[in-house]
Amino acid sequence: MVERPEDLNLPNAVVTRIIKDSLPEGIAVSKEARSAIAKAASVFVLYTTSTALLVTQKNKKKTLTAQDVLLALKEIEFEKFVEPLEESLESYKKSQQNKKEQKAAKDKAKKADEEKSSSKAQEEPMEVQTTDGDKENTDD
Amino acid sequence: MASKRDLSNNLRPSSLWNDLNFLSILNSSSNKEENPDKDKSKVNDPSTDGQIKIVRNKHKPRISLARIRKMIKESSLNDEPSDEALFVIDKAVEIFIESLVSESYENVKLNNKRILTRRDVDVTIENIDSLGFLIGVLD
């Protein structure tokens, strides 16, 4: 079932970073403590996910959704997490939406550019202006 | 048998865990406009008696979503978590680690130490009901 042990673990660097950010300056963390916290976090992921899946299955769905996860957190006594998570989720949805819109606008602009340059190539080459006309304009 | 919360030698009821002010810090990060370019900054506010304030990009996942997706797949739990589900799990783990560390740190403070050890983590797990799922799991 499990291919490699590291696949079931969260990236060490990120866990260490979060631990560090959660402590004031100058507080060290023992290797064993760090390892225990990382493992606890991994177990938390699996525990939360498996509970959430029960919710998914109860609703006769196939896809695990954010709502399933939030409900699961309430069931496993982590209800306090739900409100900040809902807020984070809202921000996330907005930022994803912005990204989508930006990409669509970019694609549109790119397409317009491409059309412009291809139609330009079909025009006859313009004659080069003489300098006389320019001199007139630079007086004053 | 004495209840866990009655132990007097350097253990005490886990008030921080139940203190919603801690979690409200996460909500207040949206009001911080000072460092929009930084992903996170750490501020030690003396007025809160050493309590840590953490500002972070709350709409950005910290743990790679791909890794969480892989974890779920490898453990054969599910094949199709939605992106939003992955994001919520990512953030939930972040909050989980912060809560576990902050609570364990209370024990460090109580004992006037400068290092957080495995023992501090164990004590926290024993004391907090919702962490019961970890008992016996961490070796």
PDB file of C-alpha atoms in Angstrom:
ATOM      1  CA  MET A   1       0.000   0.000   0.000  1.00  0.00           C
ATOM      2  CA  VAL A   2       2.725   2.474   0.984  1.00  0.00           C
ATOM      3  CA  GLU A   3       5.421   2.932  -1.586  1.00  0.00           C
ATOM      4  CA  ARG A   4       7.953   4.988   0.309  1.00  0.00           C
ATOM      5  CA  PRO A   5       7.856   6.318   3.879  1.00  0.00           C
ATOM      6  CA  GLU A   6       8.741   9.834   2.778  1.00  0.00           C
ATOM      7  CA  ASP A   7       5.627   9.973   0.643  1.00  0.00           C
ATOM      8  CA  LEU A   8       3.537   9.935   3.756  1.00  0.00           C
ATOM      9  CA  ASN A   9       5.487  12.738   5.389  1.00  0.00           C
ATOM     10  CA  LEU A  10       5.279  16.457   4.979  1.00  0.00           C
ATOM     11  CA  PRO A  11       8.337  18.295   3.673  1.00  0.00           C
ATOM     12  CA  ASN A  12      10.767  18.722   6.563  1.00  0.00           C
ATOM     13  CA  ALA A  13      11.884  22.198   5.624  1.00  0.00           C
ATOM     14  CA  VAL A  14       8.368  23.600   5.693  1.00  0.00           C
ATOM     15  CA  VAL A  15       7.497  21.946   8.998  1.00  0.00           C
ATOM     16  CA  THR A  16      10.703  23.295  10.537  1.00  0.00           C
ATOM     17  CA  ARG A  17       9.857  26.753   9.219  1.00  0.00           C
ATOM     18  CA  ILE A  18       6.380  26.704  10.709  1.00  0.00           C
ATOM     19  CA  ILE A  19       7.756  25.510  14.042  1.00  0.00           C
ATOM     20  CA  LYS A  20      10.311  28.312  14.051  1.00  0.00           C
ATOM     21  CA  ASP A  21       7.679  30.907  13.217  1.00  0.00           C
ATOM     22  CA  SER A  22       5.572  29.686  16.102  1.00  0.00           C
ATOM     23  CA  LEU A  23       8.258  30.359  18.674  1.00  0.00           C
ATOM     24  CA  PRO A  24       9.939  33.541  19.884  1.00  0.00           C
ATOM     25  CA  GLU A  25      13.519  34.307  18.915  1.00  0.00           C
ATOM     26  CA  GLY A  26      16.161  32.375  20.781  1.00  0.00           C
ATOM     27  CA  ILE A  27      14.145  29.289  21.589  1.00  0.00           C
ATOM     28  CA  ALA A  28      15.738  26.111  20.304  1.00  0.00           C
ATOM     29  CA  VAL A  29      13.939  22.952  19.348  1.00  0.00           C
ATOM     30  CA  SER A  30      15.412  19.524  19.940  1.00  0.00           C
ATOM     31  CA  LYS A  31      15.706  17.149  17.023  1.00  0.00           C
ATOM     32  CA  GLU A  32      13.393  14.677  18.740  1.00  0.00           C
ATOM     33  CA  ALA A  33      10.769  17.348  19.345  1.00  0.00           C
ATOM     34  CA  ARG A  34      10.921  18.463  15.724  1.00  0.00           C
ATOM     35  CA  SER A  35      10.605  14.899  14.541  1.00  0.00           C
ATOM     36  CA  ALA A  36       7.646  14.253  16.835  1.00  0.00           C
ATOM     37  CA  ILE A  37       5.867  17.398  15.677  1.00  0.00           C
ATOM     38  CA  ALA A  38       6.422  16.520  12.016  1.00  0.00           C
ATOM     39  CA  LYS A  39       5.054  13.051  12.575  1.00  0.00           C
ATOM     40  CA  ALA A  40       2.091  14.417  14.518  1.00  0.00           C
ATOM     41  CA  ALA A  41       1.323  16.741  11.621  1.00  0.00           C
ATOM     42  CA  SER A  42       1.384  13.865   9.140  1.00  0.00           C
ATOM     43  CA  VAL A  43      -0.903  11.798  11.316  1.00  0.00           C
ATOM     44  CA  PHE A  44      -3.176  14.812  11.594  1.00  0.00           C
ATOM     45  CA  VAL A  45      -3.434  15.005   7.796  1.00  0.00           C
ATOM     46  CA  LEU A  46      -4.390  11.354   7.499  1.00  0.00           C
ATOM     47  CA  TYR A  47      -6.773  11.494  10.436  1.00  0.00           C
ATOM     48  CA  THR A  48      -8.531  14.575   9.097  1.00  0.00           C
ATOM     49  CA  THR A  49      -8.663  13.232   5.560  1.00  0.00           C
ATOM     50  CA  SER A  50     -10.050   9.854   6.493  1.00  0.00           C
ATOM     51  CA  THR A  51     -12.735  11.479   8.611  1.00  0.00           C
ATOM     52  CA  ALA A  52     -13.528  13.865   5.778  1.00  0.00           C
ATOM     53  CA  LEU A  53     -13.845  10.952   3.394  1.00  0.00           C
ATOM     54  CA  LEU A  54     -16.516   9.454   5.583  1.00  0.00           C
ATOM     55  CA  VAL A  55     -18.429  12.672   5.059  1.00  0.00           C
ATOM     56  CA  THR A  56     -17.869  12.457   1.308  1.00  0.00           C
ATOM     57  CA  GLN A  57     -19.086   8.900   1.205  1.00  0.00           C
ATOM     58  CA  LYS A  58     -22.082   9.693   3.355  1.00  0.00           C
ATOM     59  CA  ASN A  59     -23.080  12.276   0.775  1.00  0.00           C
ATOM     60  CA  LYS A  60     -22.566   9.694  -1.947  1.00  0.00           C
ATOM     61  CA  LYS A  61     -19.965  11.834  -3.677  1.00  0.00           C
ATOM     62  CA  LYS A  62     -16.594  10.869  -5.121  1.00  0.00           C
ATOM     63  CA  THR A  63     -14.647  14.071  -4.753  1.00  0.00           C
ATOM     64  CA  LEU A  64     -13.346  15.189  -1.393  1.00  0.00           C
ATOM     65  CA  THR A  65     -14.313  18.849  -0.994  1.00  0.00           C
ATOM     66  CA  ALA A  66     -13.276  21.690   1.292  1.00  0.00           C
ATOM     67  CA  GLN A  67     -16.631  21.494   3.063  1.00  0.00           C
ATOM     68  CA  ASP A  68     -16.056  17.821   3.832  1.00  0.00           C
ATOM     69  CA  VAL A  69     -12.742  18.707   5.438  1.00  0.00           C
ATOM     70  CA  LEU A  70     -14.272  21.511   7.521  1.00  0.00           C
ATOM     71  CA  LEU A  71     -17.036  19.228   8.737  1.00  0.00           C
ATOM     72  CA  ALA A  72     -14.502  16.557   9.597  1.00  0.00           C
ATOM     73  CA  LEU A  73     -12.497  19.036  11.676  1.00  0.00           C
ATOM     74  CA  LYS A  74     -15.596  19.750  13.725  1.00  0.00           C
ATOM     75  CA  GLU A  75     -16.127  16.045  14.258  1.00  0.00           C
ATOM     76  CA  ILE A  76     -12.601  15.406  15.479  1.00  0.00           C
ATOM     77  CA  GLU A  77     -12.710  18.236  18.023  1.00  0.00           C
ATOM     78  CA  PHE A  78     -10.847  20.843  16.022  1.00  0.00           C
ATOM     79  CA  GLU A  79     -13.834  23.108  15.604  1.00  0.00           C
ATOM     80  CA  LYS A  80     -11.746  26.122  16.596  1.00  0.00           C
ATOM     81  CA  PHE A  81      -9.824  25.785  13.359  1.00  0.00           C
ATOM     82  CA  VAL A  82     -12.906  26.120  11.197  1.00  0.00           C
ATOM     83  CA  GLU A  83     -13.474  29.877  11.328  1.00  0.00           C
ATOM     84  CA  PRO A  84      -9.916  30.949  10.430  1.00  0.00           C
ATOM     85  CA  LEU A  85      -9.867  28.261   7.769  1.00  0.00           C
ATOM     86  CA  GLU A  86     -13.070  29.510   6.193  1.00  0.00           C
ATOM     87  CA  GLU A  87     -11.583  32.972   6.002  1.00  0.00           C
ATOM     88  CA  SER A  88      -8.385  31.666   4.460  1.00  0.00           C
ATOM     89  CA  LEU A  89     -10.418  29.692   1.970  1.00  0.00           C
ATOM     90  CA  GLU A  90     -12.318  32.801   0.889  1.00  0.00           C
ATOM     91  CA  SER A  91      -9.042  34.646   0.282  1.00  0.00           C
ATOM     92  CA  TYR A  92      -7.718  31.663  -1.607  1.00  0.00           C
ATOM     93  CA  LYS A  93     -10.784  31.455  -3.833  1.00  0.00           C
ATOM     94  CA  LYS A  94     -10.511  35.158  -4.630  1.00  0.00           C
ATOM     95  CA  SER A  95      -6.838  34.910  -5.488  1.00  0.00           C
ATOM     96  CA  GLN A  96      -7.485  31.921  -7.711  1.00  0.00           C
ATOM     97  CA  GLN A  97     -10.245  33.848  -9.453  1.00  0.00           C
ATOM     98  CA  ASN A  98      -7.920  36.826  -9.974  1.00  0.00           C
ATOM     99  CA  LYS A  99      -5.284  34.555 -11.435  1.00  0.00           C
ATOM    100  CA  LYS A 100      -7.818  33.122 -13.839  1.00  0.00           C
ATOM    101  CA  GLU A 101      -8.971  36.551 -14.950  1.00  0.00           C
ATOM    102  CA  GLN A 102      -5.430  37.790 -15.394  1.00  0.00           C
ATOM    103  CA  LYS A 103      -4.560  34.795 -17.480  1.00  0.00           C
ATOM    104  CA  ALA A 104      -7.645  35.220 -19.633  1.00  0.00           C
ATOM    105  CA  ALA A 105      -6.803  38.886 -20.203  1.00  0.00           C
ATOM    106  CA  LYS A 106      -3.222  37.984 -21.034  1.00  0.00           C
ATOM    107  CA  ASP A 107      -4.290  35.323 -23.490  1.00  0.00           C
ATOM    108  CA  LYS A 108      -6.694  37.743 -25.107  1.00  0.00           C
ATOM    109  CA  ALA A 109      -3.993  40.416 -25.492  1.00  0.00           C
ATOM    110  CA  LYS A 110      -1.584  37.871 -26.890  1.00  0.00           C
ATOM    111  CA  LYS A 111      -4.119  36.740 -29.449  1.00  0.00           C
ATOM    112  CA  ALA A 112      -4.814  40.336 -30.477  1.00  0.00           C
ATOM    113  CA  ASP A 113      -1.071  40.948 -30.905  1.00  0.00           C
ATOM    114  CA  GLU A 114      -0.683  37.883 -33.029  1.00  0.00           C
ATOM    115  CA  GLU A 115      -3.554  38.898 -35.262  1.00  0.00           C
ATOM    116  CA  LYS A 116      -2.147  42.387 -35.600  1.00  0.00           C
ATOM    117  CA  SER A 117       1.315  41.250 -36.611  1.00  0.00           C
ATOM    118  CA  SER A 118       0.037  38.740 -39.119  1.00  0.00           C
ATOM    119  CA  SER A 119      -2.171  41.334 -40.814  1.00  0.00           C
ATOM    120  CA  LYS A 120       0.739  43.823 -40.894  1.00  0.00           C
ATOM    121  CA  ALA A 121       2.912  41.368 -42.771  1.00  0.00           C
ATOM    122  CA  GLN A 122       0.311  41.295 -45.530  1.00  0.00           C
ATOM    123  CA  GLU A 123       0.386  45.102 -46.119  1.00  0.00           C
ATOM    124  CA  GLU A 124       2.677  46.716 -48.731  1.00  0.00           C
ATOM    125  CA  PRO A 125       5.888  48.094 -47.229  1.00  0.00           C
ATOM    126  CA  MET A 126       5.572  51.854 -46.467  1.00  0.00           C
ATOM    127  CA  GLU A 127       7.724  54.399 -48.279  1.00  0.00           C
ATOM    128  CA  VAL A 128      10.396  56.055 -46.205  1.00  0.00           C
ATOM    129  CA  GLN A 129       9.612  59.731 -45.484  1.00  0.00           C
ATOM    130  CA  THR A 130      12.090  62.419 -46.592  1.00  0.00           C
ATOM    131  CA  THR A 131      13.608  64.687 -43.980  1.00  0.00           C
ATOM    132  CA  ASP A 132      11.988  67.864 -45.375  1.00  0.00           C
ATOM    133  CA  GLY A 133       8.702  67.163 -43.779  1.00  0.00           C
ATOM    134  CA  ASP A 134      10.404  66.535 -40.453  1.00  0.00           C
ATOM    135  CA  LYS A 135      12.328  69.836 -40.528  1.00  0.00           C
ATOM    136  CA  GLU A 136       9.132  71.763 -40.830  1.00  0.00           C
ATOM    137  CA  ASN A 137       7.800  70.155 -37.727  1.00  0.00           C
ATOM    138  CA  THR A 138      10.859  70.873 -35.619  1.00  0.00           C
ATOM    139  CA  ASP A 139      10.695  74.650 -36.107  1.00  0.00           C
ATOM    140  CA  ASP A 140       9.594  76.620 -33.044  1.00  0.00           C
TER     141      ASP A 140
ATOM    142  CA  MET B   1      -6.356   8.475  40.190  1.00  0.00           C
ATOM    143  CA  ALA B   2      -5.681  12.175  39.943  1.00  0.00           C
ATOM    144  CA  SER B   3      -7.053  13.861  36.889  1.00  0.00           C
ATOM    145  CA  LYS B   4      -4.434  15.007  34.414  1.00  0.00           C
ATOM    146  CA  ARG B   5      -5.259  18.582  35.111  1.00  0.00           C
ATOM    147  CA  ASP B   6      -4.593  18.204  38.838  1.00  0.00           C
ATOM    148  CA  LEU B   7      -0.915  17.469  38.444  1.00  0.00           C
ATOM    149  CA  SER B   8       0.924  20.272  40.114  1.00  0.00           C
ATOM    150  CA  ASN B   9       4.523  19.662  39.150  1.00  0.00           C
ATOM    151  CA  ASN B  10       4.896  22.030  36.237  1.00  0.00           C
ATOM    152  CA  LEU B  11       1.754  20.962  34.437  1.00  0.00           C
ATOM    153  CA  ARG B  12      -1.301  23.093  34.186  1.00  0.00           C
ATOM    154  CA  PRO B  13      -4.613  23.242  32.305  1.00  0.00           C
ATOM    155  CA  SER B  14      -4.091  24.040  28.676  1.00  0.00           C
ATOM    156  CA  SER B  15      -5.654  27.468  28.588  1.00  0.00           C
ATOM    157  CA  LEU B  16      -3.825  28.575  25.478  1.00  0.00           C
ATOM    158  CA  TRP B  17      -5.409  25.837  23.398  1.00  0.00           C
ATOM    159  CA  ASN B  18      -8.835  27.004  24.360  1.00  0.00           C
ATOM    160  CA  ASP B  19      -7.936  30.647  24.081  1.00  0.00           C
ATOM    161  CA  LEU B  20      -9.618  31.886  20.950  1.00  0.00           C
ATOM    162  CA  ASN B  21      -7.449  35.007  21.074  1.00  0.00           C
ATOM    163  CA  PHE B  22      -4.637  32.865  19.789  1.00  0.00           C
ATOM    164  CA  LEU B  23      -6.618  31.876  16.754  1.00  0.00           C
ATOM    165  CA  SER B  24      -7.916  35.400  16.256  1.00  0.00           C
ATOM    166  CA  ILE B  25      -4.333  36.326  15.427  1.00  0.00           C
ATOM    167  CA  LEU B  26      -4.807  34.399  12.239  1.00  0.00           C
ATOM    168  CA  ASN B  27      -7.890  36.455  11.417  1.00  0.00           C
ATOM    169  CA  SER B  28      -6.181  39.734  12.118  1.00  0.00           C
ATOM    170  CA  SER B  29      -3.500  39.030   9.535  1.00  0.00           C
ATOM    171  CA  SER B  30      -5.875  40.360   6.885  1.00  0.00           C
ATOM    172  CA  ASN B  31      -5.747  43.785   8.495  1.00  0.00           C
ATOM    173  CA  LYS B  32      -2.007  44.081   8.412  1.00  0.00           C
ATOM    174  CA  GLU B  33      -1.036  46.281   5.494  1.00  0.00           C
ATOM    175  CA  GLU B  34       2.468  47.193   6.625  1.00  0.00           C
ATOM    176  CA  ASN B  35       4.365  44.438   4.878  1.00  0.00           C
ATOM    177  CA  PRO B  36       2.454  43.512   1.780  1.00  0.00           C
ATOM    178  CA  ASP B  37       5.597  42.334   0.058  1.00  0.00           C
ATOM    179  CA  LYS B  38       6.637  39.940   2.756  1.00  0.00           C
ATOM    180  CA  ASP B  39       5.163  36.511   2.955  1.00  0.00           C
ATOM    181  CA  LYS B  40       5.319  36.581   6.699  1.00  0.00           C
ATOM    182  CA  SER B  41       6.803  38.577   9.478  1.00  0.00           C
ATOM    183  CA  LYS B  42       7.173  37.875  13.134  1.00  0.00           C
ATOM    184  CA  VAL B  43       6.423  40.515  15.725  1.00  0.00           C
ATOM    185  CA  ASN B  44       7.019  40.193  19.408  1.00  0.00           C
ATOM    186  CA  ASP B  45       4.495  42.464  21.013  1.00  0.00           C
ATOM    187  CA  PRO B  46       5.510  43.269  24.575  1.00  0.00           C
ATOM    188  CA  SER B  47       1.981  44.325  25.427  1.00  0.00           C
ATOM    189  CA  THR B  48       0.732  40.775  25.050  1.00  0.00           C
ATOM    190  CA  ASP B  49       3.249  39.411  27.498  1.00  0.00           C
ATOM    191  CA  GLY B  50       5.438  37.556  25.025  1.00  0.00           C
ATOM    192  CA  GLN B  51       2.572  36.192  22.967  1.00  0.00           C
ATOM    193  CA  ILE B  52       3.574  35.619  19.408  1.00  0.00           C
ATOM    194  CA  LYS B  53       1.865  37.354  16.548  1.00  0.00           C
ATOM    195  CA  ILE B  54       2.228  35.707  13.224  1.00  0.00           C
ATOM    196  CA  VAL B  55       1.353  37.458   9.999  1.00  0.00           C
ATOM    197  CA  ARG B  56       1.260  35.374   6.900  1.00  0.00           C
ATOM    198  CA  ASN B  57      -0.274  35.203   3.487  1.00  0.00           C
ATOM    199  CA  LYS B  58      -3.403  33.416   4.464  1.00  0.00           C
ATOM    200  CA  HIS B  59      -4.430  32.705   0.898  1.00  0.00           C
ATOM    201  CA  LYS B  60      -1.149  31.003   0.051  1.00  0.00           C
ATOM    202  CA  PRO B  61      -0.517  27.388   0.908  1.00  0.00           C
ATOM    203  CA  ARG B  62       2.781  26.782   2.718  1.00  0.00           C
ATOM    204  CA  ILE B  63       3.039  23.074   2.424  1.00  0.00           C
ATOM    205  CA  SER B  64       3.173  21.957  -1.137  1.00  0.00           C
ATOM    206  CA  LEU B  65      -0.308  21.023  -2.259  1.00  0.00           C
ATOM    207  CA  ALA B  66       1.230  18.427  -4.515  1.00  0.00           C
ATOM    208  CA  ARG B  67       2.784  16.755  -1.503  1.00  0.00           C
ATOM    209  CA  ILE B  68      -0.518  16.614   0.351  1.00  0.00           C
ATOM    210  CA  ARG B  69      -2.234  15.263  -2.725  1.00  0.00           C
ATOM    211  CA  LYS B  70       0.473  12.632  -2.990  1.00  0.00           C
ATOM    212  CA  MET B  71       0.109  11.727   0.678  1.00  0.00           C
ATOM    213  CA  ILE B  72      -3.585  11.184   0.278  1.00  0.00           C
ATOM    214  CA  LYS B  73      -3.130   9.139  -2.871  1.00  0.00           C
ATOM    215  CA  GLU B  74      -0.303   7.024  -1.461  1.00  0.00           C
ATOM    216  CA  SER B  75      -2.323   6.135   1.572  1.00  0.00           C
ATOM    217  CA  SER B  76      -5.079   5.005  -0.751  1.00  0.00           C
ATOM    218  CA  LEU B  77      -7.531   7.252   0.983  1.00  0.00           C
ATOM    219  CA  ASN B  78      -8.927   8.984  -2.032  1.00  0.00           C
ATOM    220  CA  ASP B  79      -8.174   9.638  -5.660  1.00  0.00           C
ATOM    221  CA  GLU B  80      -9.787  12.981  -6.248  1.00  0.00           C
ATOM    222  CA  PRO B  81      -9.492  15.634  -3.589  1.00  0.00           C
ATOM    223  CA  SER B  82     -10.535  19.050  -4.888  1.00  0.00           C
ATOM    224  CA  ASP B  83      -7.940  21.830  -4.982  1.00  0.00           C
ATOM    225  CA  GLU B  84      -9.851  23.695  -2.326  1.00  0.00           C
ATOM    226  CA  ALA B  85      -9.879  20.630  -0.107  1.00  0.00           C
ATOM    227  CA  LEU B  86      -6.106  20.370  -0.440  1.00  0.00           C
ATOM    228  CA  PHE B  87      -5.739  24.026   0.417  1.00  0.00           C
ATOM    229  CA  VAL B  88      -7.887  23.708   3.532  1.00  0.00           C
ATOM    230  CA  ILE B  89      -5.893  20.687   4.678  1.00  0.00           C
ATOM    231  CA  ASP B  90      -2.654  22.592   4.085  1.00  0.00           C
ATOM    232  CA  LYS B  91      -3.816  25.504   6.203  1.00  0.00           C
ATOM    233  CA  ALA B  92      -5.271  23.218   8.846  1.00  0.00           C
ATOM    234  CA  VAL B  93      -1.933  21.474   9.270  1.00  0.00           C
ATOM    235  CA  GLU B  94      -0.231  24.833   9.551  1.00  0.00           C
ATOM    236  CA  ILE B  95      -2.577  25.884  12.325  1.00  0.00           C
ATOM    237  CA  PHE B  96      -2.200  22.476  13.942  1.00  0.00           C
ATOM    238  CA  ILE B  97       1.590  22.745  14.097  1.00  0.00           C
ATOM    239  CA  GLU B  98       1.423  26.292  15.435  1.00  0.00           C
ATOM    240  CA  SER B  99      -1.061  25.284  18.119  1.00  0.00           C
ATOM    241  CA  LEU B 100       0.938  22.235  19.142  1.00  0.00           C
ATOM    242  CA  VAL B 101       4.175  24.207  19.286  1.00  0.00           C
ATOM    243  CA  SER B 102       2.687  27.175  21.136  1.00  0.00           C
ATOM    244  CA  GLU B 103       1.069  24.947  23.684  1.00  0.00           C
ATOM    245  CA  SER B 104       4.258  22.946  24.172  1.00  0.00           C
ATOM    246  CA  TYR B 105       6.109  26.213  24.551  1.00  0.00           C
ATOM    247  CA  GLU B 106       3.982  27.057  27.565  1.00  0.00           C
ATOM    248  CA  ASN B 107       5.628  24.140  29.284  1.00  0.00           C
ATOM    249  CA  VAL B 108       9.052  25.416  28.257  1.00  0.00           C
ATOM    250  CA  LYS B 109       8.261  28.776  29.834  1.00  0.00           C
ATOM    251  CA  LEU B 110       6.995  27.193  33.018  1.00  0.00           C
ATOM    252  CA  ASN B 111      10.266  25.384  33.490  1.00  0.00           C
ATOM    253  CA  ASN B 112      12.365  28.414  32.553  1.00  0.00           C
ATOM    254  CA  LYS B 113      14.050  26.608  29.735  1.00  0.00           C
ATOM    255  CA  ARG B 114      15.215  27.904  26.393  1.00  0.00           C
ATOM    256  CA  ILE B 115      14.702  24.745  24.434  1.00  0.00           C
ATOM    257  CA  LEU B 116      11.589  22.874  23.432  1.00  0.00           C
ATOM    258  CA  THR B 117      12.066  19.144  23.953  1.00  0.00           C
ATOM    259  CA  ARG B 118      10.223  15.963  23.133  1.00  0.00           C
ATOM    260  CA  ARG B 119       9.004  15.823  26.711  1.00  0.00           C
ATOM    261  CA  ASP B 120       7.218  19.156  26.308  1.00  0.00           C
ATOM    262  CA  VAL B 121       5.415  17.804  23.274  1.00  0.00           C
ATOM    263  CA  ASP B 122       4.475  14.576  25.068  1.00  0.00           C
ATOM    264  CA  VAL B 123       3.082  16.493  28.013  1.00  0.00           C
ATOM    265  CA  THR B 124       0.980  18.633  25.701  1.00  0.00           C
ATOM    266  CA  ILE B 125      -0.443  15.578  23.972  1.00  0.00           C
ATOM    267  CA  GLU B 126      -1.322  14.031  27.304  1.00  0.00           C
ATOM    268  CA  ASN B 127      -3.037  17.187  28.479  1.00  0.00           C
ATOM    269  CA  ILE B 128      -5.187  18.133  25.534  1.00  0.00           C
ATOM    270  CA  ASP B 129      -8.205  15.999  24.763  1.00  0.00           C
ATOM    271  CA  SER B 130      -8.341  16.708  21.068  1.00  0.00           C
ATOM    272  CA  LEU B 131      -4.764  15.438  20.700  1.00  0.00           C
ATOM    273  CA  GLY B 132      -5.800  12.025  21.952  1.00  0.00           C
ATOM    274  CA  PHE B 133      -5.446  10.577  18.486  1.00  0.00           C
ATOM    275  CA  LEU B 134      -1.676  10.998  18.859  1.00  0.00           C
ATOM    276  CA  ILE B 135      -1.289   8.938  21.998  1.00  0.00           C
ATOM    277  CA  GLY B 136       0.898   5.942  21.344  1.00  0.00           C
ATOM    278  CA  VAL B 137       1.449   6.958  17.748  1.00  0.00           C
ATOM    279  CA  LEU B 138       4.654   8.926  18.022  1.00  0.00           C
ATOM    280  CA  ASP B 139       6.717   5.969  19.327  1.00  0.00           C
TER     281      ASP B 139
END
